[in-house]
Amino acid sequence: MNLTEALQWRYAVKRMNGTIIPNDKLHRILDAIRMAPTSSGLQPFEVFIISNPELKNKIQPIAFNQPQISQASHILVFAVWDGYTEQRINDFFSLNNQERNIDSAVTDVTRKRIIKSFSEQTAEEQMQHTSRQSAIAMGFGLVAAAIEKVDSTPMEGFDADRLDELLGLREKRLKSDCILALGYRDEDNDWAIKLKKVRRPKHSL
């Protein structure tokens, strides 16, 4: 499939059949997420890859018993930073400078500007910003999954506090933001499979 065909093919699957995604497909989806653009390149989130059936079954009631959680091959939990600390920003610039083989003096002005900018934001404003970066990355994952002909369901419907506790995210200074279920559609039981895809007309965008 080309990109347009892949996007027409995908939809938010309501029932999955439990088939396991081949590792090569999963890794390409994860790499697309890793390569997604983020503000200043900071990548202020982590992705937790969950395939263990027992853990998925514990997450399902936290996600209001959505069946895709237990039926999926894998669920990806996008967990955002709880804030932009000076240490997190410094760590990024250390990696950036090392990988690009440039002296820290070259990026110091930019690094200090970013630290100052975030220091002037409230905790809520910082969380909103990290959440937007996470959403961009999940979008890349959705497109990559469609190209791989792997079904997906993006989810915001879950109790974030309970999921944070289950996965020990607070200790990592992270906050669950969204879930991406990956697997294959249950063609016999998914009521949404034959529904026409509806989008606003092009001229209205």
PDB file of C-alpha atoms in Angstrom:
ATOM      1  CA  MET A   1       0.000   0.000   0.000  1.00  0.00           C
ATOM      2  CA  ASN A   2       1.078   3.560  -0.612  1.00  0.00           C
ATOM      3  CA  LEU A   3       0.580   6.143   2.138  1.00  0.00           C
ATOM      4  CA  THR A   4      -2.881   7.246   0.996  1.00  0.00           C
ATOM      5  CA  GLU A   5      -4.096   3.655   0.724  1.00  0.00           C
ATOM      6  CA  ALA A   6      -2.668   2.854   4.176  1.00  0.00           C
ATOM      7  CA  LEU A   7      -4.490   5.791   5.754  1.00  0.00           C
ATOM      8  CA  GLN A   8      -7.736   4.786   4.083  1.00  0.00           C
ATOM      9  CA  TRP A   9      -7.259   1.211   5.329  1.00  0.00           C
ATOM     10  CA  ARG A  10      -6.638   2.096   8.984  1.00  0.00           C
ATOM     11  CA  TYR A  11      -9.317   2.837  11.520  1.00  0.00           C
ATOM     12  CA  ALA A  12      -9.582   2.734  15.298  1.00  0.00           C
ATOM     13  CA  VAL A  13     -10.096  -1.006  15.726  1.00  0.00           C
ATOM     14  CA  LYS A  14     -12.727  -1.988  18.303  1.00  0.00           C
ATOM     15  CA  ARG A  15     -11.934  -5.697  18.534  1.00  0.00           C
ATOM     16  CA  MET A  16      -8.592  -7.447  18.004  1.00  0.00           C
ATOM     17  CA  ASN A  17      -7.938 -11.153  17.477  1.00  0.00           C
ATOM     18  CA  GLY A  18      -4.851 -11.709  19.643  1.00  0.00           C
ATOM     19  CA  THR A  19      -2.443 -12.451  16.788  1.00  0.00           C
ATOM     20  CA  ILE A  20       1.130 -11.456  17.630  1.00  0.00           C
ATOM     21  CA  ILE A  21       2.858  -8.781  15.557  1.00  0.00           C
ATOM     22  CA  PRO A  22       6.134  -9.941  13.938  1.00  0.00           C
ATOM     23  CA  ASN A  23       9.136  -8.380  15.650  1.00  0.00           C
ATOM     24  CA  ASP A  24      10.392  -6.648  12.523  1.00  0.00           C
ATOM     25  CA  LYS A  25       7.093  -4.819  12.075  1.00  0.00           C
ATOM     26  CA  LEU A  26       6.963  -3.845  15.743  1.00  0.00           C
ATOM     27  CA  HIS A  27      10.515  -2.494  15.631  1.00  0.00           C
ATOM     28  CA  ARG A  28       9.782  -0.357  12.560  1.00  0.00           C
ATOM     29  CA  ILE A  29       6.730   1.136  14.294  1.00  0.00           C
ATOM     30  CA  LEU A  30       8.802   1.885  17.391  1.00  0.00           C
ATOM     31  CA  ASP A  31      11.532   3.425  15.273  1.00  0.00           C
ATOM     32  CA  ALA A  32       8.994   5.723  13.611  1.00  0.00           C
ATOM     33  CA  ILE A  33       7.932   6.866  17.087  1.00  0.00           C
ATOM     34  CA  ARG A  34      11.562   7.423  18.035  1.00  0.00           C
ATOM     35  CA  MET A  35      12.192   9.444  14.878  1.00  0.00           C
ATOM     36  CA  ALA A  36       9.155  11.715  15.348  1.00  0.00           C
ATOM     37  CA  PRO A  37       9.902  15.435  15.653  1.00  0.00           C
ATOM     38  CA  THR A  38       9.645  17.063  19.074  1.00  0.00           C
ATOM     39  CA  SER A  39      10.128  20.613  20.292  1.00  0.00           C
ATOM     40  CA  SER A  40      13.874  21.369  20.453  1.00  0.00           C
ATOM     41  CA  GLY A  41      14.436  17.646  19.895  1.00  0.00           C
ATOM     42  CA  LEU A  42      13.970  16.956  23.609  1.00  0.00           C
ATOM     43  CA  GLN A  43      11.726  13.859  23.255  1.00  0.00           C
ATOM     44  CA  PRO A  44      10.071  14.494  26.660  1.00  0.00           C
ATOM     45  CA  PHE A  45       8.443  11.086  27.011  1.00  0.00           C
ATOM     46  CA  GLU A  46       9.142   7.385  27.266  1.00  0.00           C
ATOM     47  CA  VAL A  47       7.260   4.506  25.659  1.00  0.00           C
ATOM     48  CA  PHE A  48       6.538   1.378  27.678  1.00  0.00           C
ATOM     49  CA  ILE A  49       5.995  -1.722  25.537  1.00  0.00           C
ATOM     50  CA  ILE A  50       3.634  -4.186  27.181  1.00  0.00           C
ATOM     51  CA  SER A  51       2.917  -7.658  25.827  1.00  0.00           C
ATOM     52  CA  ASN A  52       2.621  -9.681  29.043  1.00  0.00           C
ATOM     53  CA  PRO A  53      -0.974 -11.003  29.203  1.00  0.00           C
ATOM     54  CA  GLU A  54      -1.197 -10.704  32.994  1.00  0.00           C
ATOM     55  CA  LEU A  55      -0.132  -7.065  32.932  1.00  0.00           C
ATOM     56  CA  LYS A  56      -2.496  -6.268  30.060  1.00  0.00           C
ATOM     57  CA  ASN A  57      -5.324  -7.844  32.055  1.00  0.00           C
ATOM     58  CA  LYS A  58      -4.468  -5.578  34.998  1.00  0.00           C
ATOM     59  CA  ILE A  59      -4.507  -2.537  32.742  1.00  0.00           C
ATOM     60  CA  GLN A  60      -7.836  -3.371  31.098  1.00  0.00           C
ATOM     61  CA  PRO A  61     -10.088  -2.300  34.028  1.00  0.00           C
ATOM     62  CA  ILE A  62      -7.958   0.842  34.414  1.00  0.00           C
ATOM     63  CA  ALA A  63      -8.836   1.561  30.757  1.00  0.00           C
ATOM     64  CA  PHE A  64     -12.569   1.202  31.423  1.00  0.00           C
ATOM     65  CA  ASN A  65     -12.551  -2.427  30.231  1.00  0.00           C
ATOM     66  CA  GLN A  66     -11.852  -1.590  26.610  1.00  0.00           C
ATOM     67  CA  PRO A  67     -11.364  -5.055  25.070  1.00  0.00           C
ATOM     68  CA  GLN A  68      -8.493  -4.037  22.800  1.00  0.00           C
ATOM     69  CA  ILE A  69      -6.187  -3.867  25.824  1.00  0.00           C
ATOM     70  CA  SER A  70      -6.238  -7.618  26.428  1.00  0.00           C
ATOM     71  CA  GLN A  71      -6.782  -8.574  22.775  1.00  0.00           C
ATOM     72  CA  ALA A  72      -3.871  -6.556  21.401  1.00  0.00           C
ATOM     73  CA  SER A  73      -0.515  -8.059  20.576  1.00  0.00           C
ATOM     74  CA  HIS A  74       1.190  -5.126  22.317  1.00  0.00           C
ATOM     75  CA  ILE A  75       0.089  -1.960  24.012  1.00  0.00           C
ATOM     76  CA  LEU A  76       2.351   1.060  24.057  1.00  0.00           C
ATOM     77  CA  VAL A  77       2.013   3.399  27.026  1.00  0.00           C
ATOM     78  CA  PHE A  78       3.283   6.889  26.251  1.00  0.00           C
ATOM     79  CA  ALA A  79       4.487   8.430  29.517  1.00  0.00           C
ATOM     80  CA  VAL A  80       5.516  12.081  29.482  1.00  0.00           C
ATOM     81  CA  TRP A  81       8.014  13.887  31.669  1.00  0.00           C
ATOM     82  CA  ASP A  82       6.395  15.499  34.679  1.00  0.00           C
ATOM     83  CA  GLY A  83       8.338  18.670  33.884  1.00  0.00           C
ATOM     84  CA  TYR A  84      11.328  20.159  32.091  1.00  0.00           C
ATOM     85  CA  THR A  85      14.092  20.107  34.666  1.00  0.00           C
ATOM     86  CA  GLU A  86      17.477  21.669  34.076  1.00  0.00           C
ATOM     87  CA  GLN A  87      19.041  18.207  34.397  1.00  0.00           C
ATOM     88  CA  ARG A  88      16.805  16.717  31.691  1.00  0.00           C
ATOM     89  CA  ILE A  89      17.621  19.535  29.292  1.00  0.00           C
ATOM     90  CA  ASN A  90      21.336  19.345  30.075  1.00  0.00           C
ATOM     91  CA  ASP A  91      21.312  15.580  29.500  1.00  0.00           C
ATOM     92  CA  PHE A  92      19.784  16.086  26.061  1.00  0.00           C
ATOM     93  CA  PHE A  93      22.378  18.649  25.066  1.00  0.00           C
ATOM     94  CA  SER A  94      25.188  16.401  26.295  1.00  0.00           C
ATOM     95  CA  LEU A  95      23.892  13.640  24.020  1.00  0.00           C
ATOM     96  CA  ASN A  96      23.326  16.057  21.139  1.00  0.00           C
ATOM     97  CA  ASN A  97      26.833  17.482  21.349  1.00  0.00           C
ATOM     98  CA  GLN A  98      28.435  14.067  21.685  1.00  0.00           C
ATOM     99  CA  GLU A  99      26.568  12.615  18.709  1.00  0.00           C
ATOM    100  CA  ARG A 100      27.286  15.632  16.521  1.00  0.00           C
ATOM    101  CA  ASN A 101      30.856  15.981  17.769  1.00  0.00           C
ATOM    102  CA  ILE A 102      30.504  19.657  18.624  1.00  0.00           C
ATOM    103  CA  ASP A 103      31.772  21.667  21.581  1.00  0.00           C
ATOM    104  CA  SER A 104      29.243  22.510  24.285  1.00  0.00           C
ATOM    105  CA  ALA A 105      30.061  26.201  23.841  1.00  0.00           C
ATOM    106  CA  VAL A 106      28.340  26.062  20.452  1.00  0.00           C
ATOM    107  CA  THR A 107      24.970  25.140  22.001  1.00  0.00           C
ATOM    108  CA  ASP A 108      25.197  26.875  25.375  1.00  0.00           C
ATOM    109  CA  VAL A 109      23.146  29.896  24.337  1.00  0.00           C
ATOM    110  CA  THR A 110      20.337  27.698  23.032  1.00  0.00           C
ATOM    111  CA  ARG A 111      20.486  25.379  26.056  1.00  0.00           C
ATOM    112  CA  LYS A 112      20.252  28.271  28.530  1.00  0.00           C
ATOM    113  CA  ARG A 113      17.448  29.906  26.545  1.00  0.00           C
ATOM    114  CA  ILE A 114      15.395  26.694  26.651  1.00  0.00           C
ATOM    115  CA  ILE A 115      15.997  26.251  30.391  1.00  0.00           C
ATOM    116  CA  LYS A 116      14.908  29.841  31.037  1.00  0.00           C
ATOM    117  CA  SER A 117      11.837  29.519  28.836  1.00  0.00           C
ATOM    118  CA  PHE A 118      10.536  26.433  30.626  1.00  0.00           C
ATOM    119  CA  SER A 119      11.401  27.825  34.055  1.00  0.00           C
ATOM    120  CA  GLU A 120       8.904  30.607  33.381  1.00  0.00           C
ATOM    121  CA  GLN A 121       6.076  28.143  32.711  1.00  0.00           C
ATOM    122  CA  THR A 122       3.779  26.612  35.294  1.00  0.00           C
ATOM    123  CA  ALA A 123       3.857  22.875  35.957  1.00  0.00           C
ATOM    124  CA  GLU A 124       0.540  22.570  34.094  1.00  0.00           C
ATOM    125  CA  GLU A 125       1.883  24.429  31.070  1.00  0.00           C
ATOM    126  CA  GLN A 126       4.923  22.162  30.983  1.00  0.00           C
ATOM    127  CA  MET A 127       2.726  19.049  31.177  1.00  0.00           C
ATOM    128  CA  GLN A 128       0.568  20.305  28.320  1.00  0.00           C
ATOM    129  CA  HIS A 129       3.698  20.833  26.270  1.00  0.00           C
ATOM    130  CA  THR A 130       5.076  17.350  26.930  1.00  0.00           C
ATOM    131  CA  SER A 131       1.664  15.878  26.090  1.00  0.00           C
ATOM    132  CA  ARG A 132       1.663  17.586  22.692  1.00  0.00           C
ATOM    133  CA  GLN A 133       5.068  16.089  21.899  1.00  0.00           C
ATOM    134  CA  SER A 134       3.788  12.654  22.899  1.00  0.00           C
ATOM    135  CA  ALA A 135       0.764  13.071  20.622  1.00  0.00           C
ATOM    136  CA  ILE A 136       2.979  13.885  17.641  1.00  0.00           C
ATOM    137  CA  ALA A 137       5.021  10.731  18.268  1.00  0.00           C
ATOM    138  CA  MET A 138       1.917   8.584  18.629  1.00  0.00           C
ATOM    139  CA  GLY A 139       0.693   9.970  15.307  1.00  0.00           C
ATOM    140  CA  PHE A 140       3.902   8.758  13.684  1.00  0.00           C
ATOM    141  CA  GLY A 141       3.279   5.352  15.279  1.00  0.00           C
ATOM    142  CA  LEU A 142      -0.247   5.219  13.876  1.00  0.00           C
ATOM    143  CA  VAL A 143       0.954   5.993  10.363  1.00  0.00           C
ATOM    144  CA  ALA A 144       3.828   3.508  10.585  1.00  0.00           C
ATOM    145  CA  ALA A 145       1.460   0.801  11.820  1.00  0.00           C
ATOM    146  CA  ALA A 146      -0.869   1.433   8.887  1.00  0.00           C
ATOM    147  CA  ILE A 147       2.006   1.155   6.415  1.00  0.00           C
ATOM    148  CA  GLU A 148       3.016  -2.137   8.070  1.00  0.00           C
ATOM    149  CA  LYS A 149      -0.660  -3.216   7.850  1.00  0.00           C
ATOM    150  CA  VAL A 150      -0.790  -3.548  11.625  1.00  0.00           C
ATOM    151  CA  ASP A 151      -4.032  -2.424  13.228  1.00  0.00           C
ATOM    152  CA  SER A 152      -4.086   0.127  15.994  1.00  0.00           C
ATOM    153  CA  THR A 153      -6.295   1.938  18.463  1.00  0.00           C
ATOM    154  CA  PRO A 154      -5.206   5.191  20.119  1.00  0.00           C
ATOM    155  CA  MET A 155      -6.659   5.565  23.618  1.00  0.00           C
ATOM    156  CA  GLU A 156      -7.039   8.434  26.045  1.00  0.00           C
ATOM    157  CA  GLY A 157      -9.811   6.746  28.031  1.00  0.00           C
ATOM    158  CA  PHE A 158      -8.078   5.430  31.148  1.00  0.00           C
ATOM    159  CA  ASP A 159      -7.436   6.365  34.763  1.00  0.00           C
ATOM    160  CA  ALA A 160      -3.975   7.903  34.520  1.00  0.00           C
ATOM    161  CA  ASP A 161      -3.338   7.927  38.269  1.00  0.00           C
ATOM    162  CA  ARG A 162      -4.046   4.207  38.585  1.00  0.00           C
ATOM    163  CA  LEU A 163      -1.937   3.380  35.540  1.00  0.00           C
ATOM    164  CA  ASP A 164       0.924   5.483  36.905  1.00  0.00           C
ATOM    165  CA  GLU A 165       0.760   3.539  40.149  1.00  0.00           C
ATOM    166  CA  LEU A 166       0.634   0.149  38.433  1.00  0.00           C
ATOM    167  CA  LEU A 167       3.650   0.889  36.229  1.00  0.00           C
ATOM    168  CA  GLY A 168       5.630   2.767  38.881  1.00  0.00           C
ATOM    169  CA  LEU A 169       5.781   5.903  36.768  1.00  0.00           C
ATOM    170  CA  ARG A 170       5.823   8.442  39.595  1.00  0.00           C
ATOM    171  CA  GLU A 171       9.180   7.129  40.799  1.00  0.00           C
ATOM    172  CA  LYS A 172      10.501   7.799  37.284  1.00  0.00           C
ATOM    173  CA  ARG A 173       8.987  11.316  37.291  1.00  0.00           C
ATOM    174  CA  LEU A 174       6.680  10.313  34.437  1.00  0.00           C
ATOM    175  CA  LYS A 175       2.943  10.593  33.810  1.00  0.00           C
ATOM    176  CA  SER A 176       0.915   8.299  31.545  1.00  0.00           C
ATOM    177  CA  ASP A 177      -0.472  10.307  28.643  1.00  0.00           C
ATOM    178  CA  CYS A 178      -1.956   7.944  26.065  1.00  0.00           C
ATOM    179  CA  ILE A 179      -2.073   4.293  25.045  1.00  0.00           C
ATOM    180  CA  LEU A 180      -1.612   2.801  21.593  1.00  0.00           C
ATOM    181  CA  ALA A 181      -2.959  -0.735  21.159  1.00  0.00           C
ATOM    182  CA  LEU A 182      -1.346  -2.689  18.306  1.00  0.00           C
ATOM    183  CA  GLY A 183      -2.561  -5.943  16.815  1.00  0.00           C
ATOM    184  CA  TYR A 184      -4.906  -7.280  14.161  1.00  0.00           C
ATOM    185  CA  ARG A 185      -8.606  -6.650  13.672  1.00  0.00           C
ATOM    186  CA  ASP A 186     -11.140  -9.317  14.579  1.00  0.00           C
ATOM    187  CA  GLU A 187     -12.991  -9.399  11.279  1.00  0.00           C
ATOM    188  CA  ASP A 188     -15.898 -11.426  12.668  1.00  0.00           C
ATOM    189  CA  ASN A 189     -16.598  -9.365  15.770  1.00  0.00           C
ATOM    190  CA  ASP A 190     -15.536  -5.774  15.139  1.00  0.00           C
ATOM    191  CA  TRP A 191     -18.704  -3.772  14.564  1.00  0.00           C
ATOM    192  CA  ALA A 192     -16.721  -0.853  13.124  1.00  0.00           C
ATOM    193  CA  ILE A 193     -14.943  -2.784  10.389  1.00  0.00           C
ATOM    194  CA  LYS A 194     -17.435  -2.020   7.614  1.00  0.00           C
ATOM    195  CA  LEU A 195     -18.190   1.570   8.541  1.00  0.00           C
ATOM    196  CA  LYS A 196     -17.348   4.200   5.951  1.00  0.00           C
ATOM    197  CA  LYS A 197     -14.453   6.444   6.929  1.00  0.00           C
ATOM    198  CA  VAL A 198     -15.825   9.941   7.427  1.00  0.00           C
ATOM    199  CA  ARG A 199     -13.666  13.056   7.391  1.00  0.00           C
ATOM    200  CA  ARG A 200     -14.382  16.723   6.763  1.00  0.00           C
ATOM    201  CA  PRO A 201     -14.016  17.650   3.073  1.00  0.00           C
ATOM    202  CA  LYS A 202     -10.630  18.895   1.918  1.00  0.00           C
ATOM    203  CA  HIS A 203     -11.858  22.424   1.256  1.00  0.00           C
ATOM    204  CA  SER A 204     -12.861  22.796   4.913  1.00  0.00           C
ATOM    205  CA  LEU A 205      -9.384  22.159   6.286  1.00  0.00           C
TER     206      LEU A 205
END
